[in-house]
Amino acid sequence: MGMHVGQSIASERKVVGLSQRQLATRAAYSLSMVKAVEQGREVASPGFIAAVSRVLGVDPDRLTGAPYLDILEEEGPLDGLAELRAVLAEGVYVQAIDPPPVAELANELAAVEASLRNDRTRRALAALPALLRKAHGAALAAEDDAARERAYQLLCAAYIAAEGACCRLGYSSLTALVLDRLDAAAAHTTDSAYAVRSLVKRSRLLMEHGSTDVAMSLVDRGIGLVPGDTEGERVLRGYAHLRGAIVAARGRRLDVARDHIAEARSLARPMTRESDLYTTDFGPGNVEIHACAVELEAGDPGKAARDGAALILPGDMAAPRAGHHWQDNARAWLMAGKHDRALAALNKARTAAPQQTRLHSAVRETMYGIAAAQRRQSESLLGFAHWLGATL
């Protein structure tokens, strides 16, 4: 079997000289959980990985093995990655290039956002560096306040897209730099939506590093920035409540997480579709997906599995959002002891968002968990592992 996260944890634990009991105590998890994860009998949840990586003093990606370069290299070099790194390294000194007319720049941004929505992340990444340089150029060339405002809104949206691309491809180490640039650009707009997006996206990064208290404070700040009742404010507030639910669940504060779900559900109730305002994907379907995720993280995995399997996802839901739901549903079924249903859910994730599914660390962990639960590896599991580029 390929190397799972538990084996990486055991290796790193021994390097720093901690016993399993010491690691469990410092990470605030049970000794039995640490043993089960290290032995591959239990899937390492994102919250567990965050807590353990913090104790061990390593980046979470070191434990998960992301990015999966062998998979990425199958389709050739990642166009745009080196140039995006250069843009981020330049920081406030970014080399802008002459922009096209603002309508053309907006169309380029829309194409990038559509690529991300349709699980074409490599295509989005290839276009992002030039888009960012052009948007910086538009901000510098603006002749009045209205033009400057529009340019900075486009720049913010481009950095939001860059954060999404980095996360999906496994380059989460770049997201802090992306979010710093997003913060700087958002300060130049009068639209609070971009500050909300920046705060909530940073909360995700903090959550991955186990800083759930700070992450929750950013979510609360974001909610406070959109107190009104316009469609945009309601969508942004709902989006922030969904992130608050996951942060609270990750911090094992189930009551708080459920309160956030209730607030989000109330905001989504009048909606007839999933909103694409500010690329939030907020709507009734996404609320129910997050309700299942909360149960998976901090409540009843069996309920998460059953409720998640029964969901009929809206046809207008973004492919990666649907794919992520089925990834979570697979983990929930595995935790509920139904490995056949877990594999079926992984295949649904593969159908919904194949590129994202191949590159998501939780998918591999769930697959290894299924393999550990099966007395004899089934042909369907071996086929999935082959497609994933992993060995059992």
Short mmCIF file of C-alpha atoms in Angstrom, two decimals:
data_model
loop_
_atom_site.label_atom_id
_atom_site.label_comp_id
_atom_site.label_asym_id
_atom_site.label_seq_id
_atom_site.Cartn_x
_atom_site.Cartn_y
_atom_site.Cartn_z
CA MET A 1 0.00 0.00 0.00
CA GLY A 2 1.17 3.55 -0.69
CA MET A 3 2.21 5.82 2.16
CA HIS A 4 -0.74 7.34 4.01
CA VAL A 5 -0.77 10.37 6.30
CA GLY A 6 -0.58 8.22 9.42
CA GLN A 7 2.78 6.84 8.36
CA SER A 8 4.06 10.37 7.75
CA ILE A 9 2.83 11.41 11.19
CA ALA A 10 4.58 8.46 12.82
CA SER A 11 7.82 9.28 11.01
CA GLU A 12 7.73 12.98 11.95
CA ARG A 13 6.75 12.14 15.52
CA LYS A 14 9.80 9.96 15.93
CA VAL A 15 12.06 12.64 14.46
CA VAL A 16 11.03 15.12 17.18
CA GLY A 17 11.16 12.43 19.88
CA LEU A 18 7.52 12.31 20.94
CA SER A 19 5.64 9.23 22.05
CA GLN A 20 2.15 8.56 20.74
CA ARG A 21 0.77 9.53 24.13
CA GLN A 22 2.69 12.82 24.16
CA LEU A 23 1.49 13.66 20.66
CA ALA A 24 -2.10 12.86 21.60
CA THR A 25 -1.94 15.03 24.72
CA ARG A 26 -0.41 18.02 22.96
CA ALA A 27 -2.76 17.78 19.96
CA ALA A 28 -5.80 17.33 22.26
CA TYR A 29 -6.84 14.03 20.67
CA SER A 30 -7.17 10.60 22.23
CA LEU A 31 -4.30 8.15 22.28
CA SER A 32 -6.50 5.62 20.54
CA MET A 33 -7.09 8.08 17.67
CA VAL A 34 -3.36 8.70 17.21
CA LYS A 35 -2.69 4.96 17.17
CA ALA A 36 -5.52 4.27 14.73
CA VAL A 37 -4.41 7.01 12.32
CA GLU A 38 -0.76 5.92 12.40
CA GLN A 39 -1.78 2.32 11.73
CA GLY A 40 -4.11 3.33 8.88
CA ARG A 41 -7.25 2.09 10.64
CA GLU A 42 -8.69 5.62 10.89
CA VAL A 43 -8.65 8.39 8.28
CA ALA A 44 -6.80 11.50 9.39
CA SER A 45 -9.36 14.30 9.33
CA PRO A 46 -8.29 17.82 8.26
CA GLY A 47 -8.69 18.96 11.87
CA PHE A 48 -6.49 16.14 13.12
CA ILE A 49 -3.82 16.93 10.51
CA ALA A 50 -3.89 20.62 11.47
CA ALA A 51 -3.50 19.89 15.18
CA VAL A 52 -0.76 17.31 14.73
CA SER A 53 1.25 19.36 12.23
CA ARG A 54 1.23 22.26 14.67
CA VAL A 55 2.57 20.05 17.47
CA LEU A 56 5.22 18.51 15.21
CA GLY A 57 6.27 21.89 13.81
CA VAL A 58 5.77 20.92 10.17
CA ASP A 59 3.63 22.25 7.35
CA PRO A 60 0.41 20.22 6.90
CA ASP A 61 1.42 19.61 3.27
CA ARG A 62 4.47 17.74 4.54
CA LEU A 63 2.15 15.19 6.12
CA THR A 64 -0.25 14.90 3.17
CA GLY A 65 2.45 14.92 0.49
CA ALA A 66 0.77 17.69 -1.52
CA PRO A 67 1.26 18.87 -4.19
CA TYR A 68 1.16 15.55 -6.05
CA LEU A 69 3.82 16.28 -8.62
CA ASP A 70 3.62 12.87 -10.27
CA ILE A 71 -0.05 13.44 -11.09
CA LEU A 72 0.47 17.04 -12.17
CA GLU A 73 3.37 16.11 -14.45
CA GLU A 74 1.25 13.59 -16.37
CA GLU A 75 -0.23 16.51 -18.31
CA GLY A 76 3.06 18.35 -18.63
CA PRO A 77 4.45 21.39 -16.81
CA LEU A 78 2.04 23.63 -14.92
CA ASP A 79 1.83 26.65 -17.20
CA GLY A 80 1.72 29.84 -15.19
CA LEU A 81 3.06 28.50 -11.88
CA ALA A 82 6.57 29.95 -12.16
CA GLU A 83 5.22 33.28 -13.39
CA LEU A 84 2.63 33.42 -10.59
CA ARG A 85 5.42 32.85 -8.08
CA ALA A 86 7.30 35.76 -9.67
CA VAL A 87 4.25 38.05 -9.44
CA LEU A 88 3.82 37.19 -5.76
CA ALA A 89 7.53 37.59 -5.02
CA GLU A 90 7.48 41.06 -6.58
CA GLY A 91 4.84 42.07 -4.04
CA VAL A 92 4.18 45.81 -4.03
CA TYR A 93 6.81 46.18 -6.76
CA VAL A 94 4.89 44.00 -9.20
CA GLN A 95 5.78 44.70 -12.82
CA ALA A 96 2.55 45.85 -14.40
CA ILE A 97 1.88 45.56 -18.11
CA ASP A 98 -0.25 47.77 -20.34
CA PRO A 99 -3.88 46.73 -19.88
CA PRO A 100 -6.47 46.16 -22.58
CA PRO A 101 -9.79 48.05 -22.37
CA VAL A 102 -11.55 47.31 -19.08
CA ALA A 103 -14.31 45.32 -20.80
CA GLU A 104 -11.72 43.00 -22.33
CA LEU A 105 -9.98 42.63 -18.98
CA ALA A 106 -13.31 41.73 -17.37
CA ASN A 107 -13.87 39.09 -20.04
CA GLU A 108 -10.44 37.57 -19.33
CA LEU A 109 -11.33 37.41 -15.64
CA ALA A 110 -14.70 35.81 -16.42
CA ALA A 111 -12.95 33.14 -18.48
CA VAL A 112 -10.61 32.33 -15.56
CA GLU A 113 -13.52 32.14 -13.13
CA ALA A 114 -15.44 29.89 -15.52
CA SER A 115 -12.43 27.56 -15.78
CA LEU A 116 -12.29 27.27 -11.99
CA ARG A 117 -16.03 26.68 -11.76
CA ASN A 118 -15.83 23.91 -14.35
CA ASP A 119 -12.84 22.08 -12.80
CA ARG A 120 -10.35 23.41 -15.37
CA THR A 121 -7.88 24.71 -12.81
CA ARG A 122 -4.78 24.25 -14.95
CA ARG A 123 -6.33 26.45 -17.64
CA ALA A 124 -7.12 29.11 -15.05
CA LEU A 125 -3.59 29.05 -13.66
CA ALA A 126 -2.06 29.50 -17.08
CA ALA A 127 -4.00 32.74 -17.61
CA LEU A 128 -3.68 34.21 -14.12
CA PRO A 129 -0.19 35.82 -14.10
CA ALA A 130 -0.81 37.95 -17.19
CA LEU A 131 -4.28 38.83 -15.89
CA LEU A 132 -2.81 40.02 -12.60
CA ARG A 133 -0.16 42.13 -14.31
CA LYS A 134 -2.79 43.69 -16.61
CA ALA A 135 -5.07 44.45 -13.66
CA HIS A 136 -2.19 46.14 -11.85
CA GLY A 137 -1.56 48.09 -15.05
CA ALA A 138 -5.22 49.14 -15.17
CA ALA A 139 -5.03 50.42 -11.60
CA LEU A 140 -1.92 52.48 -12.40
CA ALA A 141 -3.38 53.85 -15.64
CA ALA A 142 -6.77 54.82 -14.17
CA GLU A 143 -7.61 58.43 -14.91
CA ASP A 144 -10.40 58.90 -12.38
CA ASP A 145 -11.79 57.39 -9.20
CA ALA A 146 -14.40 55.28 -10.99
CA ALA A 147 -11.84 53.69 -13.30
CA ARG A 148 -9.49 53.08 -10.38
CA GLU A 149 -12.28 51.47 -8.35
CA ARG A 150 -13.18 49.13 -11.21
CA ALA A 151 -9.53 48.21 -11.78
CA TYR A 152 -9.00 47.32 -8.13
CA GLN A 153 -12.19 45.26 -8.06
CA LEU A 154 -10.91 43.26 -11.03
CA LEU A 155 -7.54 42.90 -9.32
CA CYS A 156 -9.17 41.62 -6.13
CA ALA A 157 -11.21 39.10 -8.10
CA ALA A 158 -8.07 37.91 -9.90
CA TYR A 159 -6.27 37.34 -6.60
CA ILE A 160 -9.32 35.47 -5.27
CA ALA A 161 -9.11 33.22 -8.34
CA ALA A 162 -5.38 32.73 -7.75
CA GLU A 163 -6.01 31.60 -4.18
CA GLY A 164 -8.53 29.04 -5.41
CA ALA A 165 -6.18 27.72 -8.07
CA CYS A 166 -3.28 27.35 -5.62
CA CYS A 167 -5.43 25.47 -3.11
CA ARG A 168 -6.85 23.06 -5.65
CA LEU A 169 -3.51 22.22 -7.21
CA GLY A 170 -1.91 21.58 -3.83
CA TYR A 171 0.25 24.71 -3.64
CA SER A 172 -1.28 25.97 -0.41
CA SER A 173 2.11 27.38 0.61
CA LEU A 174 1.50 30.19 -1.89
CA THR A 175 -1.87 31.20 -0.52
CA ALA A 176 -0.54 33.41 2.29
CA LEU A 177 1.27 35.53 -0.30
CA VAL A 178 -1.85 35.66 -2.49
CA LEU A 179 -3.97 36.77 0.46
CA ASP A 180 -1.48 39.49 1.40
CA ARG A 181 -1.81 40.90 -2.11
CA LEU A 182 -5.60 40.55 -1.92
CA ASP A 183 -5.62 42.51 1.36
CA ALA A 184 -3.60 45.30 -0.26
CA ALA A 185 -5.87 45.48 -3.31
CA ALA A 186 -9.07 45.33 -1.22
CA ALA A 187 -7.92 48.39 0.73
CA HIS A 188 -8.25 50.42 -2.49
CA THR A 189 -11.92 49.55 -3.14
CA THR A 190 -15.06 50.94 -1.56
CA ASP A 191 -16.85 47.59 -2.00
CA SER A 192 -16.57 45.76 1.33
CA ALA A 193 -17.23 42.46 -0.44
CA TYR A 194 -13.57 42.01 -1.25
CA ALA A 195 -12.50 42.61 2.34
CA VAL A 196 -15.06 39.99 3.40
CA ARG A 197 -13.73 37.52 0.84
CA SER A 198 -10.17 38.17 2.01
CA LEU A 199 -11.02 37.69 5.69
CA VAL A 200 -12.97 34.50 5.09
CA LYS A 201 -10.33 33.04 2.77
CA ARG A 202 -7.62 33.76 5.33
CA SER A 203 -9.74 31.99 7.93
CA ARG A 204 -9.49 28.85 5.79
CA LEU A 205 -5.70 29.12 5.73
CA LEU A 206 -5.58 29.64 9.50
CA MET A 207 -7.91 26.69 10.03
CA GLU A 208 -5.51 24.45 8.14
CA HIS A 209 -2.78 25.46 10.58
CA GLY A 210 -4.92 24.85 13.66
CA SER A 211 -5.51 28.54 14.48
CA THR A 212 -9.28 28.18 14.78
CA ASP A 213 -9.77 30.97 17.34
CA VAL A 214 -8.14 33.56 15.10
CA ALA A 215 -9.95 32.11 12.08
CA MET A 216 -13.29 32.52 13.87
CA SER A 217 -12.49 36.12 14.77
CA LEU A 218 -11.88 36.89 11.09
CA VAL A 219 -15.19 35.27 10.13
CA ASP A 220 -17.00 37.37 12.72
CA ARG A 221 -15.30 40.50 11.40
CA GLY A 222 -16.35 39.60 7.87
CA ILE A 223 -19.98 39.10 8.92
CA GLY A 224 -19.90 42.52 10.58
CA LEU A 225 -18.81 44.21 7.35
CA VAL A 226 -22.06 43.29 5.53
CA PRO A 227 -24.93 44.12 7.92
CA GLY A 228 -27.40 45.26 5.25
CA ASP A 229 -30.15 43.51 3.34
CA THR A 230 -29.09 43.86 -0.29
CA GLU A 231 -28.71 40.65 -2.27
CA GLY A 232 -24.93 41.00 -2.28
CA GLU A 233 -24.74 41.58 1.48
CA ARG A 234 -27.00 38.63 2.25
CA VAL A 235 -24.98 36.34 -0.01
CA LEU A 236 -21.69 37.46 1.53
CA ARG A 237 -23.05 37.11 5.06
CA GLY A 238 -24.33 33.63 4.25
CA TYR A 239 -20.97 32.72 2.71
CA ALA A 240 -19.19 33.87 5.88
CA HIS A 241 -21.61 31.92 8.09
CA LEU A 242 -20.81 28.75 6.13
CA ARG A 243 -17.10 29.26 6.72
CA GLY A 244 -17.82 30.00 10.37
CA ALA A 245 -19.66 26.69 10.62
CA ILE A 246 -16.67 24.76 9.32
CA VAL A 247 -14.16 26.67 11.48
CA ALA A 248 -16.27 26.03 14.58
CA ALA A 249 -16.65 22.36 13.69
CA ARG A 250 -12.91 22.09 13.12
CA GLY A 251 -12.46 23.56 16.60
CA ARG A 252 -14.97 20.96 17.87
CA ARG A 253 -17.54 23.59 18.87
CA LEU A 254 -20.57 21.82 17.46
CA ASP A 255 -23.23 24.12 18.92
CA VAL A 256 -21.55 27.20 17.42
CA ALA A 257 -21.20 25.42 14.08
CA ARG A 258 -24.89 24.52 14.02
CA ASP A 259 -25.83 28.11 14.89
CA HIS A 260 -23.89 29.31 11.85
CA ILE A 261 -25.67 26.74 9.67
CA ALA A 262 -29.02 27.96 10.99
CA GLU A 263 -28.14 31.56 10.11
CA ALA A 264 -26.97 30.55 6.65
CA ARG A 265 -30.08 28.45 6.07
CA SER A 266 -32.29 31.40 6.99
CA LEU A 267 -30.46 33.62 4.49
CA ALA A 268 -30.66 30.98 1.75
CA ARG A 269 -34.32 30.06 2.25
CA PRO A 270 -35.77 32.67 -0.16
CA MET A 271 -33.20 31.84 -2.85
CA THR A 272 -34.12 29.77 -5.89
CA ARG A 273 -30.57 29.15 -7.13
CA GLU A 274 -26.92 29.03 -6.08
CA SER A 275 -25.59 32.58 -6.33
CA ASP A 276 -22.43 33.32 -8.31
CA LEU A 277 -22.13 36.83 -6.82
CA TYR A 278 -18.47 37.42 -5.90
CA THR A 279 -17.91 33.73 -6.83
CA THR A 280 -19.26 32.67 -3.43
CA ASP A 281 -21.48 29.80 -4.69
CA PHE A 282 -23.82 30.54 -1.79
CA GLY A 283 -27.32 29.08 -1.92
CA PRO A 284 -29.67 26.46 -0.45
CA GLY A 285 -27.70 23.54 -1.88
CA ASN A 286 -24.37 24.73 -0.50
CA VAL A 287 -25.93 25.29 2.93
CA GLU A 288 -27.06 21.66 3.11
CA ILE A 289 -23.63 20.50 1.93
CA HIS A 290 -22.05 22.44 4.79
CA ALA A 291 -24.60 21.04 7.25
CA CYS A 292 -23.36 17.55 6.35
CA ALA A 293 -19.74 18.70 6.63
CA VAL A 294 -20.35 20.01 10.15
CA GLU A 295 -21.72 16.65 11.25
CA LEU A 296 -18.74 14.93 9.66
CA GLU A 297 -16.22 17.15 11.41
CA ALA A 298 -17.74 17.37 14.86
CA GLY A 299 -21.06 15.56 15.08
CA ASP A 300 -22.45 12.27 13.82
CA PRO A 301 -20.59 10.83 10.80
CA GLY A 302 -23.42 8.38 10.19
CA LYS A 303 -25.91 11.25 9.90
CA ALA A 304 -23.45 13.10 7.63
CA ALA A 305 -23.23 10.02 5.42
CA ARG A 306 -26.98 9.42 5.21
CA ASP A 307 -27.97 13.06 4.79
CA GLY A 308 -25.18 13.69 2.30
CA ALA A 309 -26.10 10.70 0.16
CA ALA A 310 -29.72 11.84 0.05
CA LEU A 311 -28.89 15.35 -1.16
CA ILE A 312 -29.93 16.23 -4.68
CA LEU A 313 -27.35 18.78 -5.72
CA PRO A 314 -28.58 21.73 -7.79
CA GLY A 315 -27.73 21.63 -11.47
CA ASP A 316 -26.14 25.08 -11.26
CA MET A 317 -23.69 24.08 -8.53
CA ALA A 318 -20.01 24.52 -9.39
CA ALA A 319 -18.35 21.21 -10.27
CA PRO A 320 -15.60 21.43 -7.60
CA ARG A 321 -18.20 22.24 -4.92
CA ALA A 322 -20.16 19.11 -5.89
CA GLY A 323 -16.97 17.06 -6.07
CA HIS A 324 -15.91 18.18 -2.59
CA HIS A 325 -19.29 17.15 -1.19
CA TRP A 326 -18.92 13.61 -2.51
CA GLN A 327 -15.35 13.46 -1.16
CA ASP A 328 -16.71 14.34 2.29
CA ASN A 329 -19.56 11.88 1.87
CA ALA A 330 -17.06 9.12 1.12
CA ARG A 331 -15.15 9.87 4.33
CA ALA A 332 -18.42 9.91 6.28
CA TRP A 333 -19.46 6.48 4.94
CA LEU A 334 -16.02 5.10 5.77
CA MET A 335 -16.28 6.40 9.35
CA ALA A 336 -19.75 4.82 9.52
CA GLY A 337 -18.24 1.46 8.54
CA LYS A 338 -19.71 1.28 5.02
CA HIS A 339 -16.66 1.03 2.79
CA ASP A 340 -18.63 0.01 -0.30
CA ARG A 341 -20.72 3.17 -0.08
CA ALA A 342 -17.55 5.17 0.57
CA LEU A 343 -16.06 3.96 -2.69
CA ALA A 344 -19.30 4.73 -4.53
CA ALA A 345 -19.14 8.30 -3.22
CA LEU A 346 -15.50 8.63 -4.34
CA ASN A 347 -16.60 7.65 -7.82
CA LYS A 348 -19.31 10.33 -7.70
CA ALA A 349 -16.60 12.85 -6.81
CA ARG A 350 -14.56 11.59 -9.75
CA THR A 351 -17.52 12.10 -12.09
CA ALA A 352 -18.34 15.57 -10.77
CA ALA A 353 -14.82 17.03 -10.64
CA PRO A 354 -12.12 14.63 -11.86
CA GLN A 355 -9.21 17.10 -11.80
CA GLN A 356 -9.92 18.23 -8.26
CA THR A 357 -10.54 14.67 -7.05
CA ARG A 358 -7.19 13.38 -8.29
CA LEU A 359 -5.34 16.17 -6.49
CA HIS A 360 -7.16 16.24 -3.14
CA SER A 361 -5.31 14.68 -0.21
CA ALA A 362 -8.51 13.62 1.56
CA VAL A 363 -9.41 11.42 -1.40
CA ARG A 364 -6.22 9.41 -1.03
CA GLU A 365 -6.72 9.08 2.71
CA THR A 366 -10.24 7.80 2.24
CA MET A 367 -9.06 5.35 -0.41
CA TYR A 368 -6.36 4.00 1.93
CA GLY A 369 -8.99 3.73 4.67
CA ILE A 370 -11.24 1.68 2.39
CA ALA A 371 -8.31 -0.57 1.53
CA ALA A 372 -7.58 -1.11 5.22
CA ALA A 373 -11.23 -2.03 5.84
CA GLN A 374 -11.45 -4.53 2.98
CA ARG A 375 -10.12 -8.00 3.65
CA ARG A 376 -9.27 -8.32 -0.03
CA GLN A 377 -8.89 -5.36 -2.35
CA SER A 378 -11.80 -5.27 -4.77
CA GLU A 379 -11.29 -4.72 -8.49
CA SER A 380 -13.28 -1.50 -8.27
CA LEU A 381 -10.99 -0.12 -5.55
CA LEU A 382 -7.88 -1.16 -7.46
CA GLY A 383 -9.29 0.55 -10.54
CA PHE A 384 -9.93 3.74 -8.63
CA ALA A 385 -6.43 3.66 -7.14
CA HIS A 386 -4.93 3.20 -10.61
CA TRP A 387 -6.91 6.18 -11.90
CA LEU A 388 -5.79 8.21 -8.89
CA GLY A 389 -2.15 7.33 -9.53
CA ALA A 390 -1.75 5.63 -6.15
CA THR A 391 -0.73 2.13 -5.15
CA LEU A 392 -2.42 -0.22 -2.68
#
